[in-house]
Amino acid sequence: MITIGHILSRIKSGESSAVQEVEAALERAKAHASYHALLELTPERALERAKLVDEGALTGKLAGVPFVVKDNFLAFGAPTTAASNMLRNFDAPYQATVVEKLEQEGAICIGKSNLDAFAHGGSTENSAFGPTNNAIDTTRVAGGSSGGSAVVTALDIVPFALGSDTGGSIRQPASFNGVYGIKPTYGTASRYGVVAMASSTDTMGCFAHTAEDTALVMGVMAGRDSKDMTSLPDFFDGSIHPMNPMKIGIIKETMDNSVDESVRAVTNTYADTLRAAGHTVEEVSLPIVNHALAMYYIIIPAEVSSNLARYDGVRYGHRSEAAKTLAEVYSLSRAEGFMSENKRRILIGSFVLSQGFFDAYYLQAQKARTLLIQGFEKLFETYDALLTPTAAAPAFKLGENTEDPLKMYMTDVMTVPASLAGLPAISVPAGTNEQGLPIGVQLVGPLQSDNTLLSLAASVEEPRS
Amino acid sequence: MSVYDEYDMTIGIECHVQLATKTKLFSPADNDARDAEPNAKVHEIDWGLPGVLPVLNEEAVCLAVRAGKALNAAIAPISRFDRKHYFYPDLPKGYQISQMYQPIILAGHIDAPLEDDSVVKVRIHHAHLEEDAGKLTHFSDYSLVDLNRAGTPLIEIVSEPDIHSAAEARAYATELYRLMTYAGVTHGNLYHGNMRFDVNISVAKKGATELGKRAEVKNLNSFRSVERAAEYEFKRQVDLLESGEKVVQETRGWNDDKQITTSQRSKEDAQDYRYMPDADIPPIVLSDEEITDIQASVPTLPGEYRKRWKDLNLDFSVVNTILEHQPVAITLDSVVQDQGANDVAKRVFNWFSSVQADDIDIAAVASGLVGPQRLTELSEMVSSNKLSSTGAKDIFLALFDEIYKGMAPEDIAKEKNLLQVSDESAIATIVDEVLNDPASAASIADIKAGKDKAIGYLVGQIMKKSQGKANPSLAQKLIRERL
């Protein structure tokens, strides 16, 4: 396992240089090409920047540390495709704020990782460029939508990778590949320069091997951005704190029989570990989480249908060669540029927003969302954090759920509640099933408790080499 | 009595006002694209590139709050943005950011004066902030998109259907224009589409309890076209009804060359805009204090001036001409404040209203170069017989002349040799000369015979000899004393 600390100390001691670290990461990426975790490498720009680090012209907290960016973040050096045909040849004219921030601290992007097109999906099978394989079992999915970033981290190609999480897109693949994944409090890190999926729940986070690395990277990404009105003033200090005994609730609705036995076992073991560290863990009930998935699949498609309206073939992106009229420019370009799952969400979203249905679906879902938020608030009056499995089961087989969208949506059931409520949530690698497939647990906290959640996880982290 | 007299018309107007901000509503792009190449004033946000987010322009919010004052409207303590979806190449994001559910400006009203000195009170339903779309230019088999205007801040002012004639429609549009320009909300350049009117018109038999089906004439950009379109629609709709046909609810366009409206699309084609809240933009929250602060700098508005000038008994058209230019109104109002509603003040109003706009330089008025003091001085010279009315008018124009720039009226009068001679002895000499002139004999005889008009010839001769400087009434008095 390679951590950020390892790389920084190797460069500092002269054992290696930034150029050597970047070259090695690029080599590892090529050696693992068969996983199809990366869509593009950016060796030219990466080595140029690594040279600057070695020359002392580029310094910072992450100077010389290679990382990977999910391909829905706008970044220089390779096209930003969102794993779609729509943006297959789209070269970013500017960079996402969080990419800029990491670069300012000397971090070096070596490539763009695979995802479900436009981040719609939970397996990375919806990529227009083909699926990514699970890091532990190549016959299984990487999870999604940030599957590529989870896998490059798990395979030790880079010590951290960026992802976006709208309903579980960081946490679920983190769980499937045995790494940390953080979905911070909504507004923690700027959304500017990331292909928008659902404006009210999109968050920018990362994958890493340790709670400490996760905190370090998030600390750099976090902070108010004048380009994103929903970004919060910086509250994230990027470090791990010593823990006082905490009161933690296991949400019982997330531990019923529909959840894989191995997942429940790992979650209970993790609860015991927390108890052994002096924390109190007890069962709590939050019945409304059972409705969260229904809310999510009304509100998010509505926002998706709106945010994808700009991809019309007029100014950039795919324009159908066959289009002869303006109407055809729209209909054919969009028919050719979007994947089935994109279209499914656009259709659902357009439907729930249309006249006569808006009140019954969209507004109703938003009201239920308010109840969900209130339910969490109530629990946080008593508990410092909540514990649930990250996913109801370990990584499933490639192709297993592709014919059944509802079954695929069900894989988000544990992660969407925190997204709808804007709460911070992390997935912590907590064990494996008997086949060795990784299983993660999810810690959810009140707004802006991100540091606390990571510190809690760190306090019971097994020391790893 | 014509058949048209049997019908009433009902009009509601939606007006789009482009705000005079430095930058666009949600991007840092320059908001002034008047002389720019197509697509030169377009930021990545306006292109609707992947990943961009809107950042609300606070200046636009302030201007909307100012507009609220001009509309006698309350400002919403919390207002929000929504997305209005449709596909068209002038709309880069596939949605327009507008305010559907919680607009920033709530109900209000304006009083629009009419030529007969009556006033039409038009209630404002609400006004909301939104972004403008780009512009398409169509050619035979292709169209070009210019996004310079895309993202320009607008407020859309929605009136209640309180307007009942074409003249009232024009009066409303004109007064709205004055209010928005006076309050500094817009540059008010109609040629560049700074204000655009959508006029909803329906007709119904007098006394009918229900309104008729309405047609909306879109995108009118002059007061005249608002009036003409209303006149045309009234006739068209009455004619339809009289011939047993029906008025269909539809959108119509105004053909300015032919002075007619033409059908654009009917209600059946109406789009479902799939409005939804825009989660990228937090609500606008304004405290009473903030609103008061912003509105404190709104200057005196036209209605207030009309009230203050009432005692001058000016013609409607004189007041209108003066109000056309805010600096002129400010300057003349200051004369009135200082002088009261007397002849000195009234004379100044008449000067301004009787000259061509090109003859005067508004900038000189705005800068104070031709200010209240100079104008009062000039007017007082007429009252004290130092100048004739004609001479004063001449000097009034000279105030704007490069040659006399900054000079006092009295000095200009001296330079132009226009000061009236009111010294009795000096004029008396000339009077005697003229009366002794044999050429005057006939006129003198006429006057003595009771033909009083003949005195005009004698006065004329005196004016001529004095090179126009003699005070004519004094000359007349002296003639009569001698005859």
Tab-separated table of C-alpha atoms in Angstrom, chain B residues 43-303:
chain	number	residue	atom	x	y	z
B	43	HIS	CA	-17.863	33.984	-20.769
B	44	GLU	CA	-17.587	30.212	-20.269
B	45	ILE	CA	-20.637	30.542	-18.020
B	46	ASP	CA	-22.633	32.140	-20.843
B	47	TRP	CA	-21.556	29.439	-23.285
B	48	GLY	CA	-23.097	26.942	-20.897
B	49	LEU	CA	-19.906	24.871	-20.904
B	50	PRO	CA	-19.834	21.668	-18.873
B	51	GLY	CA	-19.136	22.334	-15.207
B	52	VAL	CA	-19.914	26.045	-15.072
B	53	LEU	CA	-22.105	27.502	-12.337
B	54	PRO	CA	-23.955	30.811	-12.122
B	55	VAL	CA	-22.756	33.516	-9.729
B	56	LEU	CA	-25.443	36.067	-9.011
B	57	ASN	CA	-24.557	39.666	-9.832
B	58	GLU	CA	-25.363	41.745	-6.742
B	59	GLU	CA	-25.569	44.926	-8.794
B	60	ALA	CA	-28.507	43.413	-10.665
B	61	VAL	CA	-30.247	42.677	-7.378
B	62	CYS	CA	-29.726	46.306	-6.293
B	63	LEU	CA	-31.172	47.611	-9.557
B	64	ALA	CA	-34.197	45.360	-9.157
B	65	VAL	CA	-34.702	46.732	-5.662
B	66	ARG	CA	-34.519	50.266	-7.098
B	67	ALA	CA	-37.029	49.315	-9.780
B	68	GLY	CA	-39.303	48.113	-7.007
B	69	LYS	CA	-39.380	51.597	-5.551
B	70	ALA	CA	-40.217	53.140	-8.928
B	71	LEU	CA	-43.085	50.666	-9.240
B	72	ASN	CA	-44.434	51.477	-5.765
B	73	ALA	CA	-43.936	47.816	-4.991
B	74	ALA	CA	-42.796	45.855	-1.971
B	75	ILE	CA	-39.597	43.833	-2.215
B	76	ALA	CA	-39.742	40.178	-1.268
B	77	PRO	CA	-37.633	39.440	1.832
B	78	ILE	CA	-36.795	36.087	0.227
B	79	SER	CA	-36.848	35.426	-3.488
B	80	ARG	CA	-35.536	32.508	-5.500
B	81	PHE	CA	-34.464	31.475	-8.966
B	82	ASP	CA	-36.045	28.791	-11.098
B	83	ARG	CA	-35.171	27.172	-14.382
B	84	LYS	CA	-37.419	27.482	-17.430
B	85	HIS	CA	-36.606	24.786	-19.964
B	86	TYR	CA	-36.810	24.862	-23.721
B	87	PHE	CA	-34.511	23.984	-26.578
B	88	TYR	CA	-33.423	26.756	-28.896
B	89	PRO	CA	-29.957	27.765	-30.086
B	90	ASP	CA	-30.215	31.175	-28.376
B	91	LEU	CA	-30.446	29.423	-25.004
B	92	PRO	CA	-27.075	27.807	-24.267
B	93	LYS	CA	-27.980	25.852	-21.134
B	94	GLY	CA	-31.295	24.544	-22.427
B	95	TYR	CA	-32.955	26.551	-19.685
B	96	GLN	CA	-33.372	30.184	-18.791
B	97	ILE	CA	-32.756	31.173	-15.192
B	98	SER	CA	-35.813	33.140	-14.093
B	99	GLN	CA	-38.021	33.587	-11.047
B	100	MET	CA	-41.213	31.598	-11.421
B	101	TYR	CA	-42.371	30.997	-7.884
B	102	GLN	CA	-40.866	33.704	-5.675
B	103	PRO	CA	-40.111	36.912	-7.620
B	104	ILE	CA	-38.074	39.720	-6.083
B	105	ILE	CA	-40.604	42.518	-6.781
B	106	LEU	CA	-44.123	42.068	-5.439
B	107	ALA	CA	-47.372	43.867	-6.323
B	108	GLY	CA	-47.231	47.596	-7.033
B	109	HIS	CA	-48.702	50.237	-9.321
B	110	ILE	CA	-47.837	53.173	-11.514
B	111	ASP	CA	-49.821	56.246	-12.577
B	112	ALA	CA	-49.430	56.989	-16.270
B	113	PRO	CA	-50.542	60.485	-17.361
B	114	LEU	CA	-52.567	60.946	-20.537
B	115	GLU	CA	-52.791	63.863	-22.915
B	116	ASP	CA	-56.152	65.011	-21.539
B	117	ASP	CA	-54.488	65.407	-18.134
B	118	SER	CA	-56.207	62.311	-16.822
B	119	VAL	CA	-54.201	59.473	-15.318
B	120	VAL	CA	-54.454	55.738	-15.804
B	121	LYS	CA	-53.512	53.721	-12.750
B	122	VAL	CA	-51.996	50.397	-13.737
B	123	ARG	CA	-51.379	47.796	-11.092
B	124	ILE	CA	-48.200	45.749	-11.305
B	125	HIS	CA	-48.748	42.057	-10.623
B	126	HIS	CA	-45.045	41.428	-9.899
B	127	ALA	CA	-41.649	41.797	-11.525
B	128	HIS	CA	-38.926	39.186	-11.588
B	129	LEU	CA	-35.242	38.895	-12.387
B	130	GLU	CA	-34.137	36.731	-15.289
B	131	GLU	CA	-31.425	36.359	-17.878
B	132	ASP	CA	-31.826	37.392	-21.503
B	133	ALA	CA	-31.308	34.910	-24.334
B	134	GLY	CA	-28.910	35.294	-27.253
B	135	LYS	CA	-29.831	36.421	-30.739
B	136	LEU	CA	-30.309	34.417	-33.923
B	137	THR	CA	-29.870	35.754	-37.416
B	138	HIS	CA	-31.536	33.657	-40.067
B	139	PHE	CA	-30.247	33.198	-43.603
B	140	SER	CA	-31.645	31.184	-46.480
B	141	ASP	CA	-30.456	27.781	-45.319
B	142	TYR	CA	-28.633	28.441	-42.089
B	143	SER	CA	-28.770	30.612	-38.977
B	144	LEU	CA	-26.074	32.283	-36.930
B	145	VAL	CA	-26.042	32.479	-33.154
B	146	ASP	CA	-24.751	35.511	-31.265
B	147	LEU	CA	-24.580	35.015	-27.509
B	148	ASN	CA	-23.413	38.540	-26.612
B	149	ARG	CA	-26.845	39.230	-25.145
B	150	ALA	CA	-27.158	35.818	-23.486
B	151	GLY	CA	-27.096	36.332	-19.746
B	152	THR	CA	-27.866	40.048	-19.782
B	153	PRO	CA	-29.874	40.799	-16.645
B	154	LEU	CA	-33.536	41.623	-17.150
B	155	ILE	CA	-36.460	42.393	-14.992
B	156	GLU	CA	-39.779	41.389	-16.440
B	157	ILE	CA	-42.532	43.703	-15.220
B	158	VAL	CA	-45.949	42.112	-15.439
B	159	SER	CA	-48.945	44.457	-15.313
B	160	GLU	CA	-52.496	43.638	-14.356
B	161	PRO	CA	-55.016	43.989	-17.214
B	162	ASP	CA	-55.822	47.557	-16.217
B	163	ILE	CA	-55.272	49.184	-19.604
B	164	HIS	CA	-58.262	49.857	-21.821
B	165	SER	CA	-57.129	51.841	-24.847
B	166	ALA	CA	-54.199	52.086	-27.217
B	167	ALA	CA	-53.467	55.552	-25.843
B	168	GLU	CA	-53.358	54.161	-22.309
B	169	ALA	CA	-51.051	51.386	-23.477
B	170	ARG	CA	-48.700	53.957	-24.911
B	171	ALA	CA	-48.935	56.106	-21.794
B	172	TYR	CA	-48.128	53.098	-19.607
B	173	ALA	CA	-45.158	52.077	-21.732
B	174	THR	CA	-43.856	55.644	-21.810
B	175	GLU	CA	-44.196	56.152	-18.079
B	176	LEU	CA	-42.574	52.783	-17.369
B	177	TYR	CA	-39.681	53.866	-19.533
B	178	ARG	CA	-39.336	57.150	-17.624
B	179	LEU	CA	-39.496	55.399	-14.266
B	180	MET	CA	-36.887	52.825	-15.181
B	181	THR	CA	-34.490	55.362	-16.672
B	182	TYR	CA	-34.963	57.890	-13.862
B	183	ALA	CA	-34.342	55.211	-11.244
B	184	GLY	CA	-31.131	54.256	-13.071
B	185	VAL	CA	-32.375	50.732	-13.629
B	186	THR	CA	-31.723	50.703	-17.378
B	187	HIS	CA	-29.895	52.741	-19.995
B	188	GLY	CA	-33.245	52.826	-21.774
B	189	ASN	CA	-31.834	52.529	-25.242
B	190	LEU	CA	-34.906	51.351	-27.116
B	191	TYR	CA	-33.049	50.923	-30.384
B	192	HIS	CA	-30.828	48.347	-28.722
B	193	GLY	CA	-33.810	46.608	-27.180
B	194	ASN	CA	-33.190	47.815	-23.626
B	195	MET	CA	-36.957	47.717	-23.117
B	196	ARG	CA	-39.219	45.304	-24.958
B	197	PHE	CA	-42.969	45.050	-24.555
B	198	ASP	CA	-45.284	42.063	-24.909
B	199	VAL	CA	-48.842	43.341	-25.200
B	200	ASN	CA	-51.770	41.066	-24.330
B	201	ILE	CA	-54.999	42.295	-25.874
B	202	SER	CA	-58.570	41.049	-25.749
B	203	VAL	CA	-61.872	42.612	-26.714
B	204	ALA	CA	-65.379	42.103	-25.385
B	205	LYS	CA	-68.764	43.712	-25.888
B	206	LYS	CA	-69.301	46.621	-23.567
B	207	GLY	CA	-70.803	45.425	-20.311
B	208	ALA	CA	-69.766	41.804	-20.848
B	209	THR	CA	-68.830	40.040	-17.632
B	210	GLU	CA	-66.067	37.905	-19.160
B	211	LEU	CA	-62.965	38.980	-20.984
B	212	GLY	CA	-62.444	37.796	-24.540
B	213	LYS	CA	-59.706	35.460	-25.747
B	214	ARG	CA	-56.446	37.309	-25.836
B	215	ALA	CA	-53.688	37.584	-28.347
B	216	GLU	CA	-50.162	38.428	-27.240
B	217	VAL	CA	-48.157	40.694	-29.505
B	218	LYS	CA	-44.542	40.044	-28.644
B	219	ASN	CA	-41.341	42.022	-28.756
B	220	LEU	CA	-42.446	45.582	-29.395
B	221	ASN	CA	-39.625	48.013	-28.866
B	222	SER	CA	-41.189	51.445	-29.213
B	223	PHE	CA	-44.068	53.283	-27.574
B	224	ARG	CA	-45.521	53.954	-30.987
B	225	SER	CA	-45.549	50.287	-31.940
B	226	VAL	CA	-47.217	49.454	-28.608
B	227	GLU	CA	-49.969	51.926	-29.450
B	228	ARG	CA	-50.275	50.874	-33.071
B	229	ALA	CA	-50.299	47.164	-32.269
B	230	ALA	CA	-53.067	47.719	-29.719
B	231	GLU	CA	-55.092	49.732	-32.238
B	232	TYR	CA	-54.584	47.130	-34.913
B	233	GLU	CA	-55.454	44.202	-32.660
B	234	PHE	CA	-58.576	45.925	-31.393
B	235	LYS	CA	-59.870	46.370	-34.921
B	236	ARG	CA	-58.785	42.907	-36.008
B	237	GLN	CA	-60.453	41.175	-33.087
B	238	VAL	CA	-63.665	43.212	-33.329
B	239	ASP	CA	-63.799	42.522	-37.070
B	240	LEU	CA	-63.382	38.800	-36.400
B	241	LEU	CA	-66.177	38.752	-33.840
B	242	GLU	CA	-68.461	40.872	-35.980
B	243	SER	CA	-68.037	38.497	-38.896
B	244	GLY	CA	-69.004	35.618	-36.637
B	245	GLU	CA	-65.511	34.212	-36.223
B	246	LYS	CA	-63.560	33.584	-33.059
B	247	VAL	CA	-60.414	35.115	-31.659
B	248	VAL	CA	-57.830	32.415	-30.958
B	249	GLN	CA	-55.418	32.615	-28.091
B	250	GLU	CA	-52.055	32.953	-29.749
B	251	THR	CA	-48.744	34.738	-29.962
B	252	ARG	CA	-48.470	37.358	-32.687
B	253	GLY	CA	-45.621	39.402	-34.045
B	254	TRP	CA	-45.607	43.064	-35.097
B	255	ASN	CA	-44.657	43.899	-38.658
B	256	ASP	CA	-43.456	47.454	-38.436
B	257	ASP	CA	-43.259	47.990	-42.205
B	258	LYS	CA	-46.817	46.904	-42.819
B	259	GLN	CA	-48.071	48.089	-39.414
B	260	ILE	CA	-49.897	44.825	-38.834
B	261	THR	CA	-49.687	41.882	-36.448
B	262	THR	CA	-49.182	38.359	-37.758
B	263	SER	CA	-49.757	34.984	-36.148
B	264	GLN	CA	-46.653	33.232	-34.777
B	265	ARG	CA	-47.896	30.302	-32.769
B	266	SER	CA	-51.141	29.234	-31.209
B	267	LYS	CA	-51.807	28.028	-27.689
B	268	GLU	CA	-51.852	24.430	-28.856
B	269	ASP	CA	-48.123	24.717	-29.530
B	270	ALA	CA	-47.546	26.144	-26.068
B	271	GLN	CA	-44.497	24.575	-24.503
B	272	ASP	CA	-44.245	22.902	-21.157
B	273	TYR	CA	-41.318	24.733	-19.611
B	274	ARG	CA	-40.849	22.190	-16.810
B	275	TYR	CA	-40.057	24.881	-14.241
B	276	MET	CA	-37.959	23.754	-11.310
B	277	PRO	CA	-36.020	25.500	-8.540
B	278	ASP	CA	-32.403	26.266	-9.466
B	279	ALA	CA	-30.289	24.560	-6.819
B	280	ASP	CA	-27.125	26.337	-7.989
B	281	ILE	CA	-28.271	29.694	-6.626
B	282	PRO	CA	-29.104	30.273	-2.961
B	283	PRO	CA	-32.166	32.441	-2.275
B	284	ILE	CA	-31.829	36.225	-2.299
B	285	VAL	CA	-32.430	37.328	1.282
B	286	LEU	CA	-32.926	41.052	1.887
B	287	SER	CA	-33.559	42.762	5.208
B	288	ASP	CA	-35.752	45.862	5.490
B	289	GLU	CA	-32.634	47.799	6.285
B	290	GLU	CA	-30.822	46.666	3.157
B	291	ILE	CA	-33.844	47.490	1.019
B	292	THR	CA	-34.146	50.969	2.530
B	293	ASP	CA	-30.437	51.562	2.044
B	294	ILE	CA	-30.522	50.594	-1.617
B	295	GLN	CA	-33.667	52.603	-2.318
B	296	ALA	CA	-32.421	55.717	-0.528
B	297	SER	CA	-30.406	56.728	-3.579
B	298	VAL	CA	-33.329	56.516	-6.003
B	299	PRO	CA	-33.691	60.091	-7.271
B	300	THR	CA	-36.904	62.089	-7.665
B	301	LEU	CA	-39.229	60.303	-10.069
B	302	PRO	CA	-41.390	61.871	-12.834
B	303	GLY	CA	-44.642	61.672	-10.862
